[in-house]
Coordinates of C-alpha atoms and ligand atoms in Angstrom, one line a residue:
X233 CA 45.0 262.4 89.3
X234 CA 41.7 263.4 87.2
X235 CA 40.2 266.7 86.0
X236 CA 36.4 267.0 86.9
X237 CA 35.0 269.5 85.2
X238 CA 31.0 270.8 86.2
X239 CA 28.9 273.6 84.1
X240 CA 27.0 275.9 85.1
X241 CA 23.7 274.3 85.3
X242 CA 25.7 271.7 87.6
X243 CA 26.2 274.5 89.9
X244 CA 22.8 276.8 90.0
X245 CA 21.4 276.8 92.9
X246 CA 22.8 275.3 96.9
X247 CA 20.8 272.1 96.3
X248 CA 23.2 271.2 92.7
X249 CA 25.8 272.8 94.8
X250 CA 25.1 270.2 97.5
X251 CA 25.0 267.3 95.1
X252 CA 28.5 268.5 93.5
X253 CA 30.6 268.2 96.5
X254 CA 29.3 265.2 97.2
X255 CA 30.4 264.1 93.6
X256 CA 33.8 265.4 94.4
X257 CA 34.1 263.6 97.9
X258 CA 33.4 260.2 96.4
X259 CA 36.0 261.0 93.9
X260 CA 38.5 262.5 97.2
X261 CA 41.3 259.1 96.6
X262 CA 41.9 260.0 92.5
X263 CA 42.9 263.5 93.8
X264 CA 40.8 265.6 91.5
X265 CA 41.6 269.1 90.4
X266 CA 37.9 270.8 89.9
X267 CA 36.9 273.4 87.3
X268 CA 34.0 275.0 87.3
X269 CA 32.1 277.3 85.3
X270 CA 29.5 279.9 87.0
X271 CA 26.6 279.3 88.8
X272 CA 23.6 278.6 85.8
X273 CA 23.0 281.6 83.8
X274 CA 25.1 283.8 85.6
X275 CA 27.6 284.3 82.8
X276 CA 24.6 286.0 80.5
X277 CA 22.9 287.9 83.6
X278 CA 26.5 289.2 83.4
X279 CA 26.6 290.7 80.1
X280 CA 23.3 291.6 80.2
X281 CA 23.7 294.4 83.6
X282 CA 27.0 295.1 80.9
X283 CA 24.4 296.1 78.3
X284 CA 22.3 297.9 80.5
X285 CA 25.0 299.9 82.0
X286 CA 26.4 300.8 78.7
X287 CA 22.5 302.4 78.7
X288 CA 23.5 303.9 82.1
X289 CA 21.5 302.0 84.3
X290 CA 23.7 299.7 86.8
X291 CA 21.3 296.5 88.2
X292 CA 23.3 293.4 89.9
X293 CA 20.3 292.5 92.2
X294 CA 19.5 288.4 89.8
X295 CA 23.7 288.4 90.6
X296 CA 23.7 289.7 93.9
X297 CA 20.2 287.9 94.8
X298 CA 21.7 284.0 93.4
X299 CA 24.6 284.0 95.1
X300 CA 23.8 285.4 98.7
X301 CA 21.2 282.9 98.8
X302 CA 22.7 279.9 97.7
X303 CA 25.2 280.7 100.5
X304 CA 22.9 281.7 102.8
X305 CA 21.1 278.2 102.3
X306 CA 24.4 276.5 102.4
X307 CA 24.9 278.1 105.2
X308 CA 28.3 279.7 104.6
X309 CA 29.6 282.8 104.9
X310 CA 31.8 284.1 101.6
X311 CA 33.4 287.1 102.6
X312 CA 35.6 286.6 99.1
X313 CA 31.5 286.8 96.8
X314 CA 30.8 289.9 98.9
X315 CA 34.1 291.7 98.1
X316 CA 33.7 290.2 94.5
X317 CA 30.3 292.0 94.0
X318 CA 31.3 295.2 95.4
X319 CA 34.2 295.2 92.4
X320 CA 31.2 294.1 90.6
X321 CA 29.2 296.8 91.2
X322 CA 31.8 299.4 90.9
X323 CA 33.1 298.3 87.4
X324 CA 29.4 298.7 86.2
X325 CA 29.4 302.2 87.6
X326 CA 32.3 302.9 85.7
X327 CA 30.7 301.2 82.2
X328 CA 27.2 303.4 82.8
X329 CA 29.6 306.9 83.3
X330 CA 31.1 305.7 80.0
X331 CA 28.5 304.6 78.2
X332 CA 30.9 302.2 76.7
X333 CA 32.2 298.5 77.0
X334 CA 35.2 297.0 74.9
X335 CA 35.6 293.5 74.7
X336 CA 38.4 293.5 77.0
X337 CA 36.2 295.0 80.0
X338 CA 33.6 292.8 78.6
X339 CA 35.7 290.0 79.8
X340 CA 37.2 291.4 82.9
X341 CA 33.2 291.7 83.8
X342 CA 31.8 287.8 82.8
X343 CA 34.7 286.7 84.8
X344 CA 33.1 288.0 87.8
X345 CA 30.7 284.5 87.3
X346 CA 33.7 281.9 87.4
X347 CA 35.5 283.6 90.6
X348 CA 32.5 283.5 92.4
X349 CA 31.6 280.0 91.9
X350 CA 34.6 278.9 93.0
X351 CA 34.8 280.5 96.1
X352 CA 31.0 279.3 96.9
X353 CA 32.3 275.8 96.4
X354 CA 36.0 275.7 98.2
X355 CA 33.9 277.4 101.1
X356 CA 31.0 274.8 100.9
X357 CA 33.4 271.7 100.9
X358 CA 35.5 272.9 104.0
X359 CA 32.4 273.7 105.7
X360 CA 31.7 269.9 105.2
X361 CA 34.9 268.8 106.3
X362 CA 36.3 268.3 103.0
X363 CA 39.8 270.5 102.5
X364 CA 39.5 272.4 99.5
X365 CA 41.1 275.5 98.0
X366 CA 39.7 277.9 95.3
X367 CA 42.0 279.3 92.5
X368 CA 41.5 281.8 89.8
X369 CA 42.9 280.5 86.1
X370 CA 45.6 282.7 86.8
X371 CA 47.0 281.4 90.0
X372 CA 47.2 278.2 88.5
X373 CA 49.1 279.2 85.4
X374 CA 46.6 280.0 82.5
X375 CA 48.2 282.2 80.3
X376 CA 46.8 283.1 77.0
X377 CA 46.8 286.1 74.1
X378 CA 45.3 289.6 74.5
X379 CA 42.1 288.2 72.0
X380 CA 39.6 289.3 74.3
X381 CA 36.5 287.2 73.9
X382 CA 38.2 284.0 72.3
X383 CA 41.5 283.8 73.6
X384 CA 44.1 281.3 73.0
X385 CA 46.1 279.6 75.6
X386 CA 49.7 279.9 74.9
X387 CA 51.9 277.2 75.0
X388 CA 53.4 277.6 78.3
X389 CA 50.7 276.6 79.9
X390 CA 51.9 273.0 79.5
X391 CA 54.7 273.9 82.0
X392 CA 53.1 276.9 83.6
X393 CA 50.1 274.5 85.1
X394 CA 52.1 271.3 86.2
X395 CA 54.4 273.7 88.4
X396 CA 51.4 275.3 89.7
X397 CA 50.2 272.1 91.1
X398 CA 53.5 270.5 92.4
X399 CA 52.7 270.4 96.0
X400 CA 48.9 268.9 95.5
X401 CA 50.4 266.5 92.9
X402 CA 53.2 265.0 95.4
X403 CA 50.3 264.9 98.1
X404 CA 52.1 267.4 100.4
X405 CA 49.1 269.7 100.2
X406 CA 45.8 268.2 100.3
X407 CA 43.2 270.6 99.8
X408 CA 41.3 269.7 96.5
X409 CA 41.8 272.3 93.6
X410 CA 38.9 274.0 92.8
X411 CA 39.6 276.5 89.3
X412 CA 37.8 278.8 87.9
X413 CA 36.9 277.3 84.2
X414 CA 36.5 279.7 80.7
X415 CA 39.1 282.9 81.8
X416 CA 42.8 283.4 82.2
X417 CA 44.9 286.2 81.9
X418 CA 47.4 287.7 78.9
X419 CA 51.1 288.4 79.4
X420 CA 50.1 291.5 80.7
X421 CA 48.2 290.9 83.5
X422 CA 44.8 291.5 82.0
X423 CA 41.8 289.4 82.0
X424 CA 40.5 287.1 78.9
X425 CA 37.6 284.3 78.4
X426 CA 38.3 281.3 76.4
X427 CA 35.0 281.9 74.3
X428 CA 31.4 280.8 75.6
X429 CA 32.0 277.3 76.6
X430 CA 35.2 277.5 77.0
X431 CA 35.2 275.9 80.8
X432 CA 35.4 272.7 79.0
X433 CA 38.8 274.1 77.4
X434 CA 40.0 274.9 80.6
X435 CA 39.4 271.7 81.8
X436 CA 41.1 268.9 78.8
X437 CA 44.1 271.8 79.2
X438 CA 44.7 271.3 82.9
X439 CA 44.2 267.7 82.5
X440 CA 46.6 267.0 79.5
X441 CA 49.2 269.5 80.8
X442 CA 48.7 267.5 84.1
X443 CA 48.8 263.8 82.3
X444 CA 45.9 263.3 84.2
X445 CA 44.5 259.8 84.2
X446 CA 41.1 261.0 82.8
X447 CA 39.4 264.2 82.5
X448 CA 35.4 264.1 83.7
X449 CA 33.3 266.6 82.5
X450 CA 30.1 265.8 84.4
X451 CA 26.7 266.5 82.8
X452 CA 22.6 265.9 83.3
X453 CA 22.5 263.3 80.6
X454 CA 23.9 259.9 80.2
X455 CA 27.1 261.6 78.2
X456 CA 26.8 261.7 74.8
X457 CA 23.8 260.6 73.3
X458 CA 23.5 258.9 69.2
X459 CA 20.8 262.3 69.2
X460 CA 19.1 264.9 71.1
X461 CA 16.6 263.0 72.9
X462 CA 14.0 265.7 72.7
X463 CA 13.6 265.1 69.7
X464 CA 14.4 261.4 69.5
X465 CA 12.5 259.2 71.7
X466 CA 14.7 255.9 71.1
X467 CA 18.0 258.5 71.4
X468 CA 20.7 256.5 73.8
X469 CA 24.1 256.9 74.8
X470 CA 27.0 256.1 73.0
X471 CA 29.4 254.4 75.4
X472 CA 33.0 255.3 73.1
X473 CA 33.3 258.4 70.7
X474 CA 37.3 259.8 68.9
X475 CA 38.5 262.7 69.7
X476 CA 37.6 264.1 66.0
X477 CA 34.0 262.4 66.6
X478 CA 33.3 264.5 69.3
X479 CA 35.0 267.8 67.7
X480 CA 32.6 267.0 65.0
X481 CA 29.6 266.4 67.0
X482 CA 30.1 269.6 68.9
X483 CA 31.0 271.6 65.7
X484 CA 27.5 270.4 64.3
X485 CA 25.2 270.9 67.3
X486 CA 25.3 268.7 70.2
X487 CA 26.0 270.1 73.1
X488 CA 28.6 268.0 74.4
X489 CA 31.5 269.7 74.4
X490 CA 33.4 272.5 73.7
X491 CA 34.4 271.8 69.9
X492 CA 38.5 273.4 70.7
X493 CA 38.4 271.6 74.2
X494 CA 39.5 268.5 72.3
X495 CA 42.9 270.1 71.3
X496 CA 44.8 269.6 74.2
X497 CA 43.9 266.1 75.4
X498 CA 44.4 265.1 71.8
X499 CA 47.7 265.9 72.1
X500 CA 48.2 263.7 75.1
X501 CA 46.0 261.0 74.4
X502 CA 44.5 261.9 77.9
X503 CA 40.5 260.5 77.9
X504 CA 37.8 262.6 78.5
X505 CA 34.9 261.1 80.0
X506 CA 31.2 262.6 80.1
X507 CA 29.4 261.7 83.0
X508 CA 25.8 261.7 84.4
X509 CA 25.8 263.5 87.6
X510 CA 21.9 261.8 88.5
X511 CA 23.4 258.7 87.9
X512 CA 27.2 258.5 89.1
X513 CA 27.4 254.7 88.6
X514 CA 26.5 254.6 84.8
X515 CA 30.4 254.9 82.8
X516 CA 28.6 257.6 80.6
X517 CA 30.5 258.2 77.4
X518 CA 34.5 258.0 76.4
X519 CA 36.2 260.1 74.2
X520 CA 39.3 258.4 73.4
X521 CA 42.0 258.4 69.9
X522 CA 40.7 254.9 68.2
X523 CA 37.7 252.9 68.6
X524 CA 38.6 250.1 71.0
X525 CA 36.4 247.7 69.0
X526 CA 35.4 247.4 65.3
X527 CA 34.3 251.0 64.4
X528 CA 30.6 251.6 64.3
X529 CA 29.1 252.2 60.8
X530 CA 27.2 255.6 62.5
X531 CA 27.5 257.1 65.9
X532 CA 25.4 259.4 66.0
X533 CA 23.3 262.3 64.6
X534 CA 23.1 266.6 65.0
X535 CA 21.5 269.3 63.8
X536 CA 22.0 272.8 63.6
X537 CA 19.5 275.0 62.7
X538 CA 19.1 278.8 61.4
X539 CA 22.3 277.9 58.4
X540 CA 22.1 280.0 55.5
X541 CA 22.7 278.6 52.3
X542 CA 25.4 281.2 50.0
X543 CA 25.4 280.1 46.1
X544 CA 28.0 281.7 44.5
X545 CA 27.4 280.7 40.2
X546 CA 30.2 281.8 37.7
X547 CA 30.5 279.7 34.6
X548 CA 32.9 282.2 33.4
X549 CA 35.3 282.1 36.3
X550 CA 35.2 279.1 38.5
X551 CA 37.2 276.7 36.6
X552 CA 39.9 279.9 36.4
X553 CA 42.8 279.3 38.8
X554 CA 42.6 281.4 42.2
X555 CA 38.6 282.0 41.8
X556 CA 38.0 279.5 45.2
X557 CA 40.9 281.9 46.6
X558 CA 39.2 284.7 45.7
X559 CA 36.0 283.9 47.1
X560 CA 37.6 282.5 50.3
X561 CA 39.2 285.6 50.5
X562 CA 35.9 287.6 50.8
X563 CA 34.9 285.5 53.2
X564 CA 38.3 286.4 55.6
X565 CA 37.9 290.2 54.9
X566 CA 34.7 290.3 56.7
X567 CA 35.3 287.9 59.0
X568 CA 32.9 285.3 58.3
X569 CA 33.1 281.5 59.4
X570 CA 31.8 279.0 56.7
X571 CA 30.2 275.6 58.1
X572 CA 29.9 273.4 55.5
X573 CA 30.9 273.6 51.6
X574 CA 30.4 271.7 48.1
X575 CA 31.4 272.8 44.8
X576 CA 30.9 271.6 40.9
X577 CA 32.4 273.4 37.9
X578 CA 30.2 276.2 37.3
X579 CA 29.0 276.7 41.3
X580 CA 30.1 276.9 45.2
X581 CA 27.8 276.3 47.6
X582 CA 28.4 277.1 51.5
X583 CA 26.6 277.1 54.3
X584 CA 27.1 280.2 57.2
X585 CA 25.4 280.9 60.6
X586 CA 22.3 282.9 60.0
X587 CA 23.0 285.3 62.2
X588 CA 25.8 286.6 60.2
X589 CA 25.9 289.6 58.6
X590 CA 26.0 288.9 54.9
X591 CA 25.9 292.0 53.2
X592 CA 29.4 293.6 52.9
X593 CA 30.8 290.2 51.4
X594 CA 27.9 289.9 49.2
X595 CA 28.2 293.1 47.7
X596 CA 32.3 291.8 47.2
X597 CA 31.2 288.7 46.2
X598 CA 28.5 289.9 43.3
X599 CA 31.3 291.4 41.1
X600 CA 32.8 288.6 40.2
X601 CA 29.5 286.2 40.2
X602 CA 26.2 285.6 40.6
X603 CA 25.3 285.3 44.4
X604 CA 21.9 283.8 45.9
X605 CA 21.4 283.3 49.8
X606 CA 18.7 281.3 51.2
X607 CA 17.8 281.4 54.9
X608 CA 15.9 278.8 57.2
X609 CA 17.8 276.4 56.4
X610 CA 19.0 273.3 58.8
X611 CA 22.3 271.2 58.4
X612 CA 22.0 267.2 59.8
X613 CA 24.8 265.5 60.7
X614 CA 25.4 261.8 60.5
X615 CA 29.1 261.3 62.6
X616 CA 29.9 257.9 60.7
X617 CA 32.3 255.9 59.1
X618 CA 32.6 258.1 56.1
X619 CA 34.6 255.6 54.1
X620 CA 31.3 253.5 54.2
X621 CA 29.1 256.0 53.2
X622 CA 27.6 254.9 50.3
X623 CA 25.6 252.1 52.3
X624 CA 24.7 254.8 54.8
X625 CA 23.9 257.3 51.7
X626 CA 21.7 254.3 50.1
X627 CA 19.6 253.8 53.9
X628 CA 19.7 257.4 54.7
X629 CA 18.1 258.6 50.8
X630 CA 15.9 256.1 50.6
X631 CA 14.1 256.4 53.9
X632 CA 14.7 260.4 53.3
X633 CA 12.9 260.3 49.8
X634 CA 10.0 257.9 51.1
X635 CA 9.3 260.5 53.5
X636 CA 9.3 263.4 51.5
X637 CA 12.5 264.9 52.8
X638 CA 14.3 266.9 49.8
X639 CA 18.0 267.0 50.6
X640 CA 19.5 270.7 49.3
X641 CA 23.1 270.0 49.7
X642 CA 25.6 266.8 51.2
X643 CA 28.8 267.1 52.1
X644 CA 31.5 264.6 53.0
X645 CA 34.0 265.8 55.4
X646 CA 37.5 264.8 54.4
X647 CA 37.9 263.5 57.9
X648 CA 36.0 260.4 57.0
X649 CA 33.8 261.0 60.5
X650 CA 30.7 263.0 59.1
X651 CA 28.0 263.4 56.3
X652 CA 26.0 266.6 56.3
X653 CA 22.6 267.1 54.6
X654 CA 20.8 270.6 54.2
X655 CA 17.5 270.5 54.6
X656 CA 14.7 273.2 55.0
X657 CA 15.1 274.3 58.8
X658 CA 11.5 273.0 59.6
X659 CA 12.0 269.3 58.7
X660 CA 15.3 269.3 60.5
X661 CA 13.6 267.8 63.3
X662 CA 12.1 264.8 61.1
X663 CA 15.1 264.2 59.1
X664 CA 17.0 263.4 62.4
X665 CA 14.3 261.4 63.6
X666 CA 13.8 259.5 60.1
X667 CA 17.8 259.1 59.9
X668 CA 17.6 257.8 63.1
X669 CA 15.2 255.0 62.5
X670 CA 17.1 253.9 59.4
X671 CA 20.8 253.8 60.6
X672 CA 20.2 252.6 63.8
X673 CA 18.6 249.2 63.0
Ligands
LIG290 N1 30.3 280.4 82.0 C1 30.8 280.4 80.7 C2 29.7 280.4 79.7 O1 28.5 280.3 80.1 C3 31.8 279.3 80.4 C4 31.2 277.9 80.4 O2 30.2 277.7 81.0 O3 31.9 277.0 80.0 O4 29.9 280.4 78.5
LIG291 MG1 28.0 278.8 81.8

């Protein structure tokens, strides 16, 4: 068996709908089980009529409008979409009387995007001849906690999913699977999402809980890439990544993967491949426990941009016992994630999404030191043999420094798989490329 797994741009419009099932028919004789997420940007059209009915004004017609004429032009008829946006429509109705959303309606409303797609695809493939089936998360035994927004699967969903697929697994049914990626449901019957992304999640779950023989998740690129090629011409694929190479890579900005979705198939040892769906023939990339082959110095480089950089100076405190406590312990009461960290005697420094709210832990944090933020800033990532980093820090700073790049902050992680640089948000772009030139030789 294998897990495909498509996204949403995979699935935008009848012509990448089209394309799809004719992925999944060539695939028909590994029996796949098919996750999907919704169709292109259906997911933030979603919560955007949510935000506009909170204002009291209830608009599905981009919803309504996509999905009616993708199966019009597929020429299907999907009585299951229609009764879908009627609940649609009513649930909004209710949100504009109330003038309110929580997160848990929030995600009993982008769930709407996932069931639909499904449905359209299931009803395309029989309509070609190819027996399929549609399934919500919850049908197929994705159970998770009541944290609405981010859920967590729980861990009976390792027994929960095989069970649900018995009869397809022992070939006595043989319509494909197609599931809904990115929601399930909690103990009580209510709906969650995995977190934006999370269809990828969905997917390594099903195919570890499964023991699948590999887990596709199918992209527009040649899988994963040693950098964005937007921004590097001479980018190219990487044909074998880790699991914690690719956790990394997606923590620090490519958009590979879900950075959780490699939890579950880590466990298992089940490999994920990424593959090009304009070029099925290509392997595309592997994510797999250990490099089959001598490791590669460097594999490849992110960035993430719009960091803020958090200085936090006390020469009176830091060396005290429980003062990195304390200051993590701001950082917990108001909820904040930190990225990237370094620390001397008399300073921490740590890096935060710029969108965060800073000023409640701040104001905490300025009693007990002094505290400087700096916005704009980018962090590059080199995903490398860490335990050879000082010839990579030799290249990298001297072709940095010869180009005028001034490097604010490093940081080693202690999984021996990245380096991290700061650097001023507009040259972020250049140091990638110049690290690029200089590590890939
Ligand atoms: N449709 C959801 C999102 O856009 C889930 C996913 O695509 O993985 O976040
Ligand atoms: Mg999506």
């Amino acid at each position: 068996m294998i897990v495909m797994k498509f996204g949403g741009s995979s699935v935008a419009n009848a012509e990448r709908i089209r394309h799809v099932a004719s992925i999944i028919q060539a695939y028909k004789n590994e029996r796949p089980v098919v996750v999907l997420s919704a169709m292109g940007d259906t997911t933030d059209h979603l919560l955007e009529a949510a935000d506009e009915a909170v204002k009291g004004r209830v608009d599905i017609k981009k919803i309504e409008t996509l999905h009616y004429d993708t199966a019009r032009e597929l020429g299907i008829d999907v009585p299951a979409i229609k009764e879908l946006l009627g609940e649609l429509g009513t649930l909004l109705t209710g949100i504009s009387m109330l003038h309110e959303l929580t997160k848990r309606t929030r995600d009993y409303l982008v769930s709407f995007g996932e069931r639909m797609s499904v449905r359209m695809m299931a009803a395309f493939l029989e309509k070609s001849g190819v027996p399929a089936k549609f399934y919500d998360a919850w049908d197929i035994g994705m159970v998770s906690d009541s944290n609405y927004m981010s859920a967590e699967l729980l861990d009976e969903v390792w027994d929960t999913i095989p069970k649900a697929f018995d009869s397809y697994k022992s070939g006595s049914s043989p319509e494909i699977p197609i599931v809904t990626g990115f929601i399930a449901k909690d103990k009580n019957g209510i709906i969650t999402t995995l977190g934006r992304g999370g269809s990828d999640l969905s997917a390594t779950m099903i195919g570890a809980a499964l023991k699948a023989d590999e887990i596709q998740t199918w992209k527009d690129v040649d899988g994963i890439m040693t950098a964005d090629p937007r921004v590097v011409k001479e980018a190219h694929p990487v044909p074998e990544v880790t699991y914690e190479e690719a956790q990394e890579l997606a923590m620090f900005g490519a958009q590979v993967l879900h950075p959780r979705s490699m939890i579950p198939c880590r466990k298992t040892g089940t490999p994920v491949r990424v593959k090009n769906s304009y070029n099925i023939k290509s392997p595309g990339s592997i994510i797999v426990e250990k490099h089959s082959g001598e490791r590669p110095l460097v594999t490849a480089i992110t960035s993430v941009k719009n960091v803020s950089l958090i200085d936090i100076q006390s020469s009176r405190m830091l060396g005290a016992a429980g003062f990195l406590a304390h200051i993590f312990n701001q950082f917990l009461k108001w909820n904040i994630s930190i990225d990237v960290i370094a620390t001397s005697e008399v300073s921490v420094s740590l890096t935060v999404n710029g969108k965060t709210p800073l000023d409640g832990v701040i104001a905490d944090l300025s009693r007990v030191a002094e505290v400087n933020v700096k916005n704009s800033k980018a962090i590059v990532t080199v995903i490398c043999d860490a335990s050879r980093s000082s010839f990579i820090l030799a290249d990298a700073f001297a072709s940095l420094s010869k180009n005028g790049i001034n490097v604010q902050m490093i940081s080693q992680g202690a999984s021996k798989v990245n380096i991290s640089f700061l650097v001023e948000q507009t040259q972020a772009d250049d140091t990638v490329r110049i690290l690029h030139s200089a590590l890939f030789k």
